[in-house]
Short mmCIF file of C-alpha atoms in Angstrom, two decimals:
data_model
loop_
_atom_site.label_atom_id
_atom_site.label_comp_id
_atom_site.label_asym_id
_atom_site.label_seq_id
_atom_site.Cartn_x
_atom_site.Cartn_y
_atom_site.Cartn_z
CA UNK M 1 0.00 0.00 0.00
CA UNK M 2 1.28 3.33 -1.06
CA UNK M 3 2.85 5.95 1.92
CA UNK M 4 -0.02 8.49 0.64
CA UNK M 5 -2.94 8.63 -1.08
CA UNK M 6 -4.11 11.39 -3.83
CA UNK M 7 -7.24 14.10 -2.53
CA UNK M 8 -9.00 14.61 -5.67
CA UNK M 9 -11.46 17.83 -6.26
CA UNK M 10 -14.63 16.03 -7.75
CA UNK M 11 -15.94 19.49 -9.61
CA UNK M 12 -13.00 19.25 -11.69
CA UNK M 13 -11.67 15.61 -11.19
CA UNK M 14 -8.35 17.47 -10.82
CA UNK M 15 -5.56 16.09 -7.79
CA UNK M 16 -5.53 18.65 -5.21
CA UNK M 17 -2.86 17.19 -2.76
CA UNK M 18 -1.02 14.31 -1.71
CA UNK M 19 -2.23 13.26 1.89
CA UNK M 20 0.28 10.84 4.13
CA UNK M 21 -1.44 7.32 4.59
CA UNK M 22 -0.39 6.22 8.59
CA UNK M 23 0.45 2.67 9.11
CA UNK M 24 -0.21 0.72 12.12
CA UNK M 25 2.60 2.03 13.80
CA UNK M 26 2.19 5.89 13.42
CA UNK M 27 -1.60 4.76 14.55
CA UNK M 28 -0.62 3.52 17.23
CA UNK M 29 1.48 6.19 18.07
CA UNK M 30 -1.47 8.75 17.64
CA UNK M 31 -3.22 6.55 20.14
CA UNK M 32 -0.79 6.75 22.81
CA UNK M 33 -0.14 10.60 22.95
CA UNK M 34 -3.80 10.79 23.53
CA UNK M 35 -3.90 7.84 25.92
CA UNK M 36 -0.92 10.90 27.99
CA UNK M 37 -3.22 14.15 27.07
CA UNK M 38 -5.99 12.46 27.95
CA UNK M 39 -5.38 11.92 31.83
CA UNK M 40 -4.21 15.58 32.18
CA UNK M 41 -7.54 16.92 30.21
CA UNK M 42 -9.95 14.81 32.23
CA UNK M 43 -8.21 15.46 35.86
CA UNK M 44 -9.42 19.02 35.12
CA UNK M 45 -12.42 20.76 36.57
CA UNK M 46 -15.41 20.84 34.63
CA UNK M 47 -15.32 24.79 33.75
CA UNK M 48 -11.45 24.81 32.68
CA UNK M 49 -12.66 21.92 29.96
CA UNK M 50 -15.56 23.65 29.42
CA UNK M 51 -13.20 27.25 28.73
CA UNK M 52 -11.53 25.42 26.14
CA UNK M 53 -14.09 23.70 23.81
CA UNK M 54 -15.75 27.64 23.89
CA UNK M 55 -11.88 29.02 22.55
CA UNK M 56 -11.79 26.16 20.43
CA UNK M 57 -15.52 26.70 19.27
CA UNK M 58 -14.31 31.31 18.70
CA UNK M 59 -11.84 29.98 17.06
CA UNK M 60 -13.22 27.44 14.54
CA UNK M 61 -15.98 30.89 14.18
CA UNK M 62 -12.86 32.90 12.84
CA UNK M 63 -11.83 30.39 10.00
CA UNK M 64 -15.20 29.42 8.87
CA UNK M 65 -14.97 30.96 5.22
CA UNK M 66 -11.38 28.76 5.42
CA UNK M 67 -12.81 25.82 6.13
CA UNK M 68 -15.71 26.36 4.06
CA UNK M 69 -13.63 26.85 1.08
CA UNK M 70 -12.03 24.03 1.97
CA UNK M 71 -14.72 22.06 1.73
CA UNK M 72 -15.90 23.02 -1.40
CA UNK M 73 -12.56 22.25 -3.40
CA UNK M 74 -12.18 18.70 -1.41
CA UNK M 75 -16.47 17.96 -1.35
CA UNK M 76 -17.94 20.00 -3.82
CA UNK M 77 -19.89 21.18 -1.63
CA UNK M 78 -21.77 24.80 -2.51
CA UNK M 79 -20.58 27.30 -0.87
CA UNK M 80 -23.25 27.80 1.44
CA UNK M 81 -24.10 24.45 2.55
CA UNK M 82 -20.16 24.33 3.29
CA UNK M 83 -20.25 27.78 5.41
CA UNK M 84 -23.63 26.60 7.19
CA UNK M 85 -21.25 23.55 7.96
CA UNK M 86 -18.34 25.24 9.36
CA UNK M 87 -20.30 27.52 11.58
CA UNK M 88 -22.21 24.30 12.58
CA UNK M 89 -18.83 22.75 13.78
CA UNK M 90 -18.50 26.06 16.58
CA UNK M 91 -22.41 25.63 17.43
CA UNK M 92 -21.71 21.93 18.27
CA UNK M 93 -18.94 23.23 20.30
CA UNK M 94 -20.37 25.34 22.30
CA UNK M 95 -23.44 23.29 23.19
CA UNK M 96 -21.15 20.77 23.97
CA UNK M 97 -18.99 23.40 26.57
CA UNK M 98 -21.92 23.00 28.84
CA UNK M 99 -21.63 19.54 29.73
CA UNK M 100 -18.58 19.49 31.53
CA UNK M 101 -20.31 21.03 34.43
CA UNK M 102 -23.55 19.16 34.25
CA UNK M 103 -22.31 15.61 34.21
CA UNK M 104 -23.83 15.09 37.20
CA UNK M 105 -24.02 11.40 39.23
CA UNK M 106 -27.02 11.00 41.83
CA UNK M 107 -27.37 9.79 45.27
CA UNK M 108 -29.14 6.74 45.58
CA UNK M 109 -31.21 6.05 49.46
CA UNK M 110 -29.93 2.39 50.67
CA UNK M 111 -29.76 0.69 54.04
CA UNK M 112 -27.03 1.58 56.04
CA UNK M 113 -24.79 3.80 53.72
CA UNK M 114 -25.09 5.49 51.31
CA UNK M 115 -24.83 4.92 47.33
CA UNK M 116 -23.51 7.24 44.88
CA UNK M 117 -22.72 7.04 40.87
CA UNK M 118 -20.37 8.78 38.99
CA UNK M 119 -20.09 9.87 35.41
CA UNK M 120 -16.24 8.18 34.62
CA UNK M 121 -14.76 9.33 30.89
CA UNK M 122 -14.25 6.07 28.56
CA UNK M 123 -10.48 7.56 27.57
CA UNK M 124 -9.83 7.00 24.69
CA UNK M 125 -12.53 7.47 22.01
CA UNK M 126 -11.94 6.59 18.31
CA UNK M 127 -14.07 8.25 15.95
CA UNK M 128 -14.07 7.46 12.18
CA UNK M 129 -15.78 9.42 9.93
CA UNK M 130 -17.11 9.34 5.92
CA UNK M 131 -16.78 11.35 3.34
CA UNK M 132 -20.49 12.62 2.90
CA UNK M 133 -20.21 15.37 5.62
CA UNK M 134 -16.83 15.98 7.01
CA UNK M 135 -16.96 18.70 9.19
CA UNK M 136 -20.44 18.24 10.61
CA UNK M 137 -20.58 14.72 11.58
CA UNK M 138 -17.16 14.48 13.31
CA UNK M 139 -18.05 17.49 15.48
CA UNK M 140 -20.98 14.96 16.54
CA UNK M 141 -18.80 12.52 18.13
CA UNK M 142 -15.33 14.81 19.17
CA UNK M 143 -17.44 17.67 20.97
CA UNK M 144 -19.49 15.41 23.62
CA UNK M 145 -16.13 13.00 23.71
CA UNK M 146 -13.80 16.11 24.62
CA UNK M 147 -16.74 17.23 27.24
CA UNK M 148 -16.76 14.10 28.64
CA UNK M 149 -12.44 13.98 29.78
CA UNK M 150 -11.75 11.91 26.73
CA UNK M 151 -9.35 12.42 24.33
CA UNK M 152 -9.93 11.67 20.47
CA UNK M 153 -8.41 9.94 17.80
CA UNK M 154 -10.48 11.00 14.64
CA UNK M 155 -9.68 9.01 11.34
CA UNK M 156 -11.32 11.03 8.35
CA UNK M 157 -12.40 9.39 5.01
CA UNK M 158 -9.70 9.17 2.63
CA UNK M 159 -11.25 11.06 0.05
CA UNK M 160 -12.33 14.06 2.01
CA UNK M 161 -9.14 14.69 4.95
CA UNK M 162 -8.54 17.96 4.80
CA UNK M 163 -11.58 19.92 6.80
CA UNK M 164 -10.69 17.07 9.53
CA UNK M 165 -6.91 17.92 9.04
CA UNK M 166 -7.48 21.78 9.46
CA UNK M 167 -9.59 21.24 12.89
CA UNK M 168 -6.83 19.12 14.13
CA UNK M 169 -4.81 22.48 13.95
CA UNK M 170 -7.25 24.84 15.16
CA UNK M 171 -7.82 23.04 18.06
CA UNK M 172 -4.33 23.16 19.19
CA UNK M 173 -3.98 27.12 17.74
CA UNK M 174 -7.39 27.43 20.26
CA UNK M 175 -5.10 25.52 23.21
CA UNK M 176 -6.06 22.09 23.58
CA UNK M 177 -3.44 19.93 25.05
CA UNK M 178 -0.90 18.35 22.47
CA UNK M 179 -2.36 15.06 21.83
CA UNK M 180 -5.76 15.36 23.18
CA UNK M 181 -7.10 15.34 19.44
CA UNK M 182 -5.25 13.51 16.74
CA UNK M 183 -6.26 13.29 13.67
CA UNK M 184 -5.07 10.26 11.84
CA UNK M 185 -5.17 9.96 7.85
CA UNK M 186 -4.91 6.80 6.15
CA UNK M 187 -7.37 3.53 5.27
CA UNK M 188 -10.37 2.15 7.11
CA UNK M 189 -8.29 -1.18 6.34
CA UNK M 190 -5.55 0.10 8.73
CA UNK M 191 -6.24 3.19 10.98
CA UNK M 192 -10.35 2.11 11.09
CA UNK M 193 -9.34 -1.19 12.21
CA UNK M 194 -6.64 -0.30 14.69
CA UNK M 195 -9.01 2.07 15.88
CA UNK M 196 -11.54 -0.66 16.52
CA UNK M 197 -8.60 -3.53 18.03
CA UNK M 198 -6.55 -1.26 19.83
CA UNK M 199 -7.23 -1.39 23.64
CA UNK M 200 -6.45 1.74 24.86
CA UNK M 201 -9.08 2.97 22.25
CA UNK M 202 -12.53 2.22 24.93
CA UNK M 203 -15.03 3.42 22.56
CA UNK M 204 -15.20 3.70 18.99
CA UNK M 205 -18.34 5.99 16.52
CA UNK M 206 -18.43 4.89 13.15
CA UNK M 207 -20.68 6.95 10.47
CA UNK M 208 -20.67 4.71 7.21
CA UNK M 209 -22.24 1.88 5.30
CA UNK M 210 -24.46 -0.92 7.06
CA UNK M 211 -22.21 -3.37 5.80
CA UNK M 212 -19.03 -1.44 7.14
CA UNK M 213 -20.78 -0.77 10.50
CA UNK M 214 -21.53 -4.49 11.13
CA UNK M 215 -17.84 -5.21 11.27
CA UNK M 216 -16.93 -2.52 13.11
CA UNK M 217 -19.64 -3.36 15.89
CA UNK M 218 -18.32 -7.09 15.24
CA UNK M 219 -14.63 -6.28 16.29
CA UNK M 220 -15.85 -3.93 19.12
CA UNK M 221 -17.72 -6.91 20.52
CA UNK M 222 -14.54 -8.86 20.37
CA UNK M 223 -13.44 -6.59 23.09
CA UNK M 224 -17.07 -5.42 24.63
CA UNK M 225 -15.70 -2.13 23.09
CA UNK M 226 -18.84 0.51 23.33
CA UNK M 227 -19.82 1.49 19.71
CA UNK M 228 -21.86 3.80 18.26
CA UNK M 229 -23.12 3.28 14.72
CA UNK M 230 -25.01 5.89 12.41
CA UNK M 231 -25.22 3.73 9.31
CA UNK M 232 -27.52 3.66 6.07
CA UNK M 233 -30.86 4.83 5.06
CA UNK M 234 -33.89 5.01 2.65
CA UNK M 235 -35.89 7.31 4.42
CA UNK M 236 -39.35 7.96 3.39
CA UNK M 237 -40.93 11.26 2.29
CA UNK M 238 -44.56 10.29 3.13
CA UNK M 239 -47.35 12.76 1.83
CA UNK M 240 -50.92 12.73 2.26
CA UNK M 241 -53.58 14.11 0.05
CA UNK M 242 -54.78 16.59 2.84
CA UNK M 243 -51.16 17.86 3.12
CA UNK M 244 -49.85 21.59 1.54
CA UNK M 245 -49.02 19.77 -2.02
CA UNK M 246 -47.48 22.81 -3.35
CA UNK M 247 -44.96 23.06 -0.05
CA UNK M 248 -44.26 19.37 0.02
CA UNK M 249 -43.57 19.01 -3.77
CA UNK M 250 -40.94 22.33 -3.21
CA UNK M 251 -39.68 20.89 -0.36
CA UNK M 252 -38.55 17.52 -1.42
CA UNK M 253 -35.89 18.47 -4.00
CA UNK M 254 -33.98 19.36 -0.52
CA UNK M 255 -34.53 16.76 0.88
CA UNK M 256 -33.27 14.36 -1.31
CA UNK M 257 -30.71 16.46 -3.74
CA UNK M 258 -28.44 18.17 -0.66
CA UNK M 259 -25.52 17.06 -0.90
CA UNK M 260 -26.42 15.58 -4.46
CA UNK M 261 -28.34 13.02 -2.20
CA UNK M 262 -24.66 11.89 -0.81
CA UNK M 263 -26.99 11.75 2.55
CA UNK M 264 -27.94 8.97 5.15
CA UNK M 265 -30.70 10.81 6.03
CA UNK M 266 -31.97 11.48 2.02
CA UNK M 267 -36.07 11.16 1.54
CA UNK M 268 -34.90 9.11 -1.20
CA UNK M 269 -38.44 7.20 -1.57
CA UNK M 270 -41.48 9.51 -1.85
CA UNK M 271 -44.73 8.04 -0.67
CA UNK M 272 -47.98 9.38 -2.71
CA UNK M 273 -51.51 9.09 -1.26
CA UNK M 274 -52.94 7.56 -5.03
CA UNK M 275 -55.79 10.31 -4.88
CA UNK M 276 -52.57 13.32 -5.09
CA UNK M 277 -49.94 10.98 -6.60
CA UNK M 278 -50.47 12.77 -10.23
CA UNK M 279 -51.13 16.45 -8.90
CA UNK M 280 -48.31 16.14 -7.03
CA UNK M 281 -45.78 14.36 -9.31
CA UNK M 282 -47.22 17.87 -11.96
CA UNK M 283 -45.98 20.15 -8.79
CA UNK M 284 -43.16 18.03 -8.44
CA UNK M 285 -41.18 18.00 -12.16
CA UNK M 286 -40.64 21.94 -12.51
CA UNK M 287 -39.51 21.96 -8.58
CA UNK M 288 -36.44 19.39 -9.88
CA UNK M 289 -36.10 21.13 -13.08
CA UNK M 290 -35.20 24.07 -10.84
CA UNK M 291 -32.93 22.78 -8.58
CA UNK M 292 -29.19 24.29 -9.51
CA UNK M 293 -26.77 21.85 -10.02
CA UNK M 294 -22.93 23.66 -11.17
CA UNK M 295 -19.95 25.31 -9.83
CA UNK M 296 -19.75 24.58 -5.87
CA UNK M 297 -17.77 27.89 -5.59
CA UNK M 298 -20.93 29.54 -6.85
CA UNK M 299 -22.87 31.28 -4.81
CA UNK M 300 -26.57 30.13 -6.53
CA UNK M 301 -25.30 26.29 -6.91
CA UNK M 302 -27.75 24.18 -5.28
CA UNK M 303 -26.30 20.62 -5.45
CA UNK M 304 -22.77 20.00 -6.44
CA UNK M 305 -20.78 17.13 -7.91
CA UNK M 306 -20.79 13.39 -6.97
CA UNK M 307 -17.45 12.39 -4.81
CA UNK M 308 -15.99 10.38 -7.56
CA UNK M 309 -16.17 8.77 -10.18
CA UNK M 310 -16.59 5.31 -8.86
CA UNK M 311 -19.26 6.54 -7.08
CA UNK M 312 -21.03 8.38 -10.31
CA UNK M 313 -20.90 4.97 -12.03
CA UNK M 314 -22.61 3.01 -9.05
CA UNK M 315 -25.39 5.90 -8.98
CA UNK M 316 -25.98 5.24 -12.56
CA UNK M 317 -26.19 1.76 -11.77
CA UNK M 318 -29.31 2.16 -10.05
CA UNK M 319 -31.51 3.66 -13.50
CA UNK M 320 -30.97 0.22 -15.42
CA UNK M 321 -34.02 -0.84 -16.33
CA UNK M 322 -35.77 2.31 -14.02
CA UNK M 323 -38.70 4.08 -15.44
CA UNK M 324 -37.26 7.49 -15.20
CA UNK M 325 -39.93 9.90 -14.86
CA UNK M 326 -37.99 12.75 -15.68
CA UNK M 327 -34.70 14.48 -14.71
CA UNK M 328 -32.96 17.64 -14.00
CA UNK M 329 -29.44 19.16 -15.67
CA UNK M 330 -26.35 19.25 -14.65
CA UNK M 331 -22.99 20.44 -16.34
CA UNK M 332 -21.38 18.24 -18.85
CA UNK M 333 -17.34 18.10 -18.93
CA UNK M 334 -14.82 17.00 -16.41
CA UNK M 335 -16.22 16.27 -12.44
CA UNK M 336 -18.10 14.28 -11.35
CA UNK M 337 -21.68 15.04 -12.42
CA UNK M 338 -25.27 13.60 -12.37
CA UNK M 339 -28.62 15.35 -13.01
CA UNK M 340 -31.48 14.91 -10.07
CA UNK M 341 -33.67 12.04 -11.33
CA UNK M 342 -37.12 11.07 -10.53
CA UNK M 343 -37.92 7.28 -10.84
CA UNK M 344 -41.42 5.69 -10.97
CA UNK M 345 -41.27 2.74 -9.04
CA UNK M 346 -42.97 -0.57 -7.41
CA UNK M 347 -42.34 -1.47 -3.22
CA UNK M 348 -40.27 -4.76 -4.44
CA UNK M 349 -37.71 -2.51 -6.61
CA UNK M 350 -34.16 -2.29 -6.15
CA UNK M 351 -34.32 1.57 -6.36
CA UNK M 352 -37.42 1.25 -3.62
CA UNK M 353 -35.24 -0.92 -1.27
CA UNK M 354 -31.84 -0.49 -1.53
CA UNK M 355 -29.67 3.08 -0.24
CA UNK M 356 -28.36 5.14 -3.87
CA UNK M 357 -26.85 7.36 -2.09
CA UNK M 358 -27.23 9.87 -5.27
CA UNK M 359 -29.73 12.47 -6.28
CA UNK M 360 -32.33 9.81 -7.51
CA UNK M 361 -35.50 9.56 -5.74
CA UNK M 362 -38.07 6.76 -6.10
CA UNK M 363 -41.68 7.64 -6.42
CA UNK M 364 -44.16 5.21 -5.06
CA UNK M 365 -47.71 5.49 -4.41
CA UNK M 366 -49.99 4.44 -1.49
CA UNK M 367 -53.56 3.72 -0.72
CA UNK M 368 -54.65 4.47 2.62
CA UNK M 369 -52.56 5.10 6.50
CA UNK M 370 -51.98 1.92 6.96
CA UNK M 371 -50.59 1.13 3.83
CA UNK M 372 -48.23 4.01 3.88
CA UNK M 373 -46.76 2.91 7.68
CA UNK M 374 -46.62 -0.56 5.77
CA UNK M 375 -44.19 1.00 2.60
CA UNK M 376 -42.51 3.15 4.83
CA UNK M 377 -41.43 0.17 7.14
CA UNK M 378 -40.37 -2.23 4.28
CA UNK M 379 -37.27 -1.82 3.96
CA UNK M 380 -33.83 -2.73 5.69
CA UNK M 381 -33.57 0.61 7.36
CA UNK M 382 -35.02 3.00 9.65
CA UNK M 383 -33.27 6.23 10.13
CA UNK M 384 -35.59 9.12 9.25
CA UNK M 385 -38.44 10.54 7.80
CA UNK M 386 -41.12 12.79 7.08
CA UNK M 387 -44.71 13.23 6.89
CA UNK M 388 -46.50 15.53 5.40
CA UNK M 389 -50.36 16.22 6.26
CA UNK M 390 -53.10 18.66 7.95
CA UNK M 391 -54.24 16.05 10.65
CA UNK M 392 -52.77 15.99 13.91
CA UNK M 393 -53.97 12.69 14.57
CA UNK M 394 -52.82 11.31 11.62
CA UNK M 395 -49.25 13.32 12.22
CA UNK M 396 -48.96 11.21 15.40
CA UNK M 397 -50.30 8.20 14.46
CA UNK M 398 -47.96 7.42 11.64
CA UNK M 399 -44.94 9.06 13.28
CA UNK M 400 -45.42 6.27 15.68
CA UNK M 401 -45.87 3.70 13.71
CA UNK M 402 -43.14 4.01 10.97
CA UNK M 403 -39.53 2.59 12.49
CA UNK M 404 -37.24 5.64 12.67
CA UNK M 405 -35.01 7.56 14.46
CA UNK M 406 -35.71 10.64 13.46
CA UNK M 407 -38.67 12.15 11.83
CA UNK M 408 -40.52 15.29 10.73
CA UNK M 409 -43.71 16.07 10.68
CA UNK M 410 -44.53 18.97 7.30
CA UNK M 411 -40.79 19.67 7.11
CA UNK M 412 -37.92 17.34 5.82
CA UNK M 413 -35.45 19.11 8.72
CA UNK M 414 -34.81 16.29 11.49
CA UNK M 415 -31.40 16.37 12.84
CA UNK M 416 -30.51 19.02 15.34
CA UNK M 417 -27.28 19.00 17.61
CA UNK M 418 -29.56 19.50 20.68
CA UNK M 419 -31.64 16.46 19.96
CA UNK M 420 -30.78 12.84 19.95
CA UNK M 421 -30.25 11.07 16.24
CA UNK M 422 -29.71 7.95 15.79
CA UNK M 423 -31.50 5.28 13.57
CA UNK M 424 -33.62 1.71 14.03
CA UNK M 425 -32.69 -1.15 12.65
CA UNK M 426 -29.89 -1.62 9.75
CA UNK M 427 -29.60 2.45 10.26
CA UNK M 428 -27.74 2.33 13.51
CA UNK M 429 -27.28 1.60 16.84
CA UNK M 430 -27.01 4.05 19.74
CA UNK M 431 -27.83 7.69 19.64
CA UNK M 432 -26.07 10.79 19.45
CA UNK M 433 -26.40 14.45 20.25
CA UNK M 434 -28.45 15.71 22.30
CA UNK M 435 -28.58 16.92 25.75
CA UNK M 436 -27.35 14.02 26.72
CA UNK M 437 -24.48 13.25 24.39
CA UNK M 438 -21.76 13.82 26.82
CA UNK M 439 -23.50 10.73 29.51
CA UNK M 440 -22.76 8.17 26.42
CA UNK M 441 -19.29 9.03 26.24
CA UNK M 442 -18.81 7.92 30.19
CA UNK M 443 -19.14 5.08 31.94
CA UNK M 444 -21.15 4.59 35.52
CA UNK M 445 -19.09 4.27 38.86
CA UNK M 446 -21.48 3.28 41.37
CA UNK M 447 -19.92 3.58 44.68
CA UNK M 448 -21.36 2.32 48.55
CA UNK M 449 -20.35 4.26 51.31
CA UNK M 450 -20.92 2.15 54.59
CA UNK M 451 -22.69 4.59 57.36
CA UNK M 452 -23.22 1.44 60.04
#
């Protein structure tokens, strides 16, 4: 295996840099300066840990256009999406500063003592991230794990390092402890594995494929290593006849083209009461048609490039034999590049079952409530949702009864740093974020104090 590995920017499909690949060794080395920063950082008082994820959050806030930028040429990501990102990384951060101060054990009433628990940092905490959202998603696991007296070894994806690479330096420009957040570049074969086999790494949070996150949780359980997986999806975009038809059909180009549907969380199947299925598919065509696919470093792009062009061709994959409803444009020329699609499509269809991970969306029609819970439902997955209708009632009746982390109810916005995600299950196992992120990144003491 080669020392490094070539960052390619997928607008252009021109090299950008070459990135050093770490071997076991140099992993291993990462580990154990944070295994050393890490019993410093957590034998400090809450508020001093809490100080320093708000510096490192002020100064992620002054190198946001940076990192942004950054973003775009290693992504594609537009420009905005990539600054909303950024300044999402320093809002993550400071929610996050709070916790040091409010993990918080309880007293417990027994006979003849008493019982008290304690909120004990894992140590080590090994977080390996994909290449869909860089910034964003390992902010979800470092910022709890840091507020928690762990330190971090993060291993980004190796086609999109450099956002990770960056924040690795800001955080010690902000002051954090040499060590106490190493970023280590280099294969999932090698650095993802050591993460997982290593046993000074306690806890590991993998973001990735199903069929990556089994054998991650498979290796943890070698060890009874924590885990926490956030893992596939084919999230459904459910809407009833009674719902705003003109706001869902706008809506759902977001939510299944951001990020040129590079997106766990994608409505990549939309569910049609029969009665609306053609007025809305009508509202629906000129809504794609719209949506801006170009130049990430433009300010109007709505939807970028694919990541590569391994990835383009198993996109493409999914229209054989698809009855493509119709499409939207995108540029022609070097990158990576694929046009939003709209699919017609039957519940036992490849495209209606199985995650693209593209801008293609399935359309699929229903009958009545219970049918829709029953579409929504069959598949492997169950991460998020949404559900679109005028009925309370309904709202809450088929929020409960479709099997997913996350949904929305008339919006397709369901992840939020100050709620708990996390999917059902092939989508994932655990939950992040939250007010409670911090407590998963500990372990309980529970300690009796003899009073007889």
């Amino acid at each position: 295996m080669s020392a490094t590995f070539t960052v390619v920017n997928p607008a252009t499909a021109q090299p950008i840099r070459e990135i050093a690949r770490a071997d076991e060794a140099q992993t291993d080395a990462a580990i154990s300066r944070a295994v050393a920063a890490q019993r410093s950082w957590a034998s400090l008082p809450p508020v001093a840990r809490a100080d320093a994820l708000r510096s490192f959050a002020r100064v992620v806030e002054a190198h946001v256009e940076e990192l942004a930028q950054l973003e775009v040429l290693n992504s594609g990501h537009p420009i905005g999406s990539a600054r909303w990102e950024a300044s999402h990384v320093a809002q993550v951060l400071n929610f996050y500063a709070g916790a040091p101060e409010r993990l918080s054990g309880q007293q417990i009433p027994v006979a003849g003592g008493l019982d008290v628990t304690f909120h004990e940092p894992y140590g080590v905490v090994g977080i390996i991230v994909p290449w869909n959202f860089p910034m964003t998603i390992a902010s979800w696991g470092f910022a709890p794990a840091l507020a928690a007296g762990n330190a971090v070894v993060l291993k980004p994806a190796e086609l999109t390092p450099l956002t990770a690479m960056r924040l690795g330096e800001l955080a010690l420009l902000a002051g954090l402890p040499e060590g106490l957040f190493e970023v280590v570049t280099g294969s999932g074969s090698v650095v993802g594995q050591r993460f997982v086999s290593h046993p000074d790494v306690r806890k590991v949070v993998f973001t990735g494929s199903t069929q990556v996150g089994t054998d991650v949780a498979a290796g943890c359980a070698r060890q009874l290593k924590p885990v926490t997986l956030e893992l596939g999806g084919k999230s459904a975009n459910i809407v009833f006849a009674d719902a705003d038809l003109e706001k869902a059909a706008a809506s759902a180009p977001g939510a299944v083209f951001d990020n040129a549907g590079q997106d766990c969380c994608a409505r990549s199947r939309i569910l049609v009461e029969r009665s609306a299925y053609d007025r809305f598919l009508e509202l629906l065509e000129p809504a794609v048609r719209a949506w801006r696919v170009g130049d990430p470093a433009d300010e109007g792009t709505e939807m970028g490039p694919l990541i590569s062009a391994a990835h383009r061709s198993t996109v493409e994959g999914f229209l054989d034999g698809a009855d493509v409803a119709f499409r939207g444009s995108a540029p022609d020329g070097d990158g990576f590049w694929f046009a939003p699609t709209v699919v017609l499509a039957q519940p036992g269809d490849r495209i209606a079952q199985e995650e693209v991970f593209g801008p293609v969306v399935a359309v699929l029609p229903f009958d009545d409530e219970s049918d829709a819970i029953r579409l929504a439902n069959d598949t492997i997955y169950g991460l998020a949702g949404s559900i679109w209708t005028e009925n309370l009632g309904r709202a809450v009746r088929v929020s409960r009864g479709v099997k997913s982390g996350v949904l929305s109810v008339n919006s397709h916005s369901s992840v939020r740093y100050w709620t708990p995600f996390g999917g059902m299950k092939a989508s994932g196992l655990g939950r992040e974020l939250g007010p409670d992120a911090a407590e998963h990144f500990t372990e309980t003491k529970n300690v009796f104090f003899a009073t007889d």
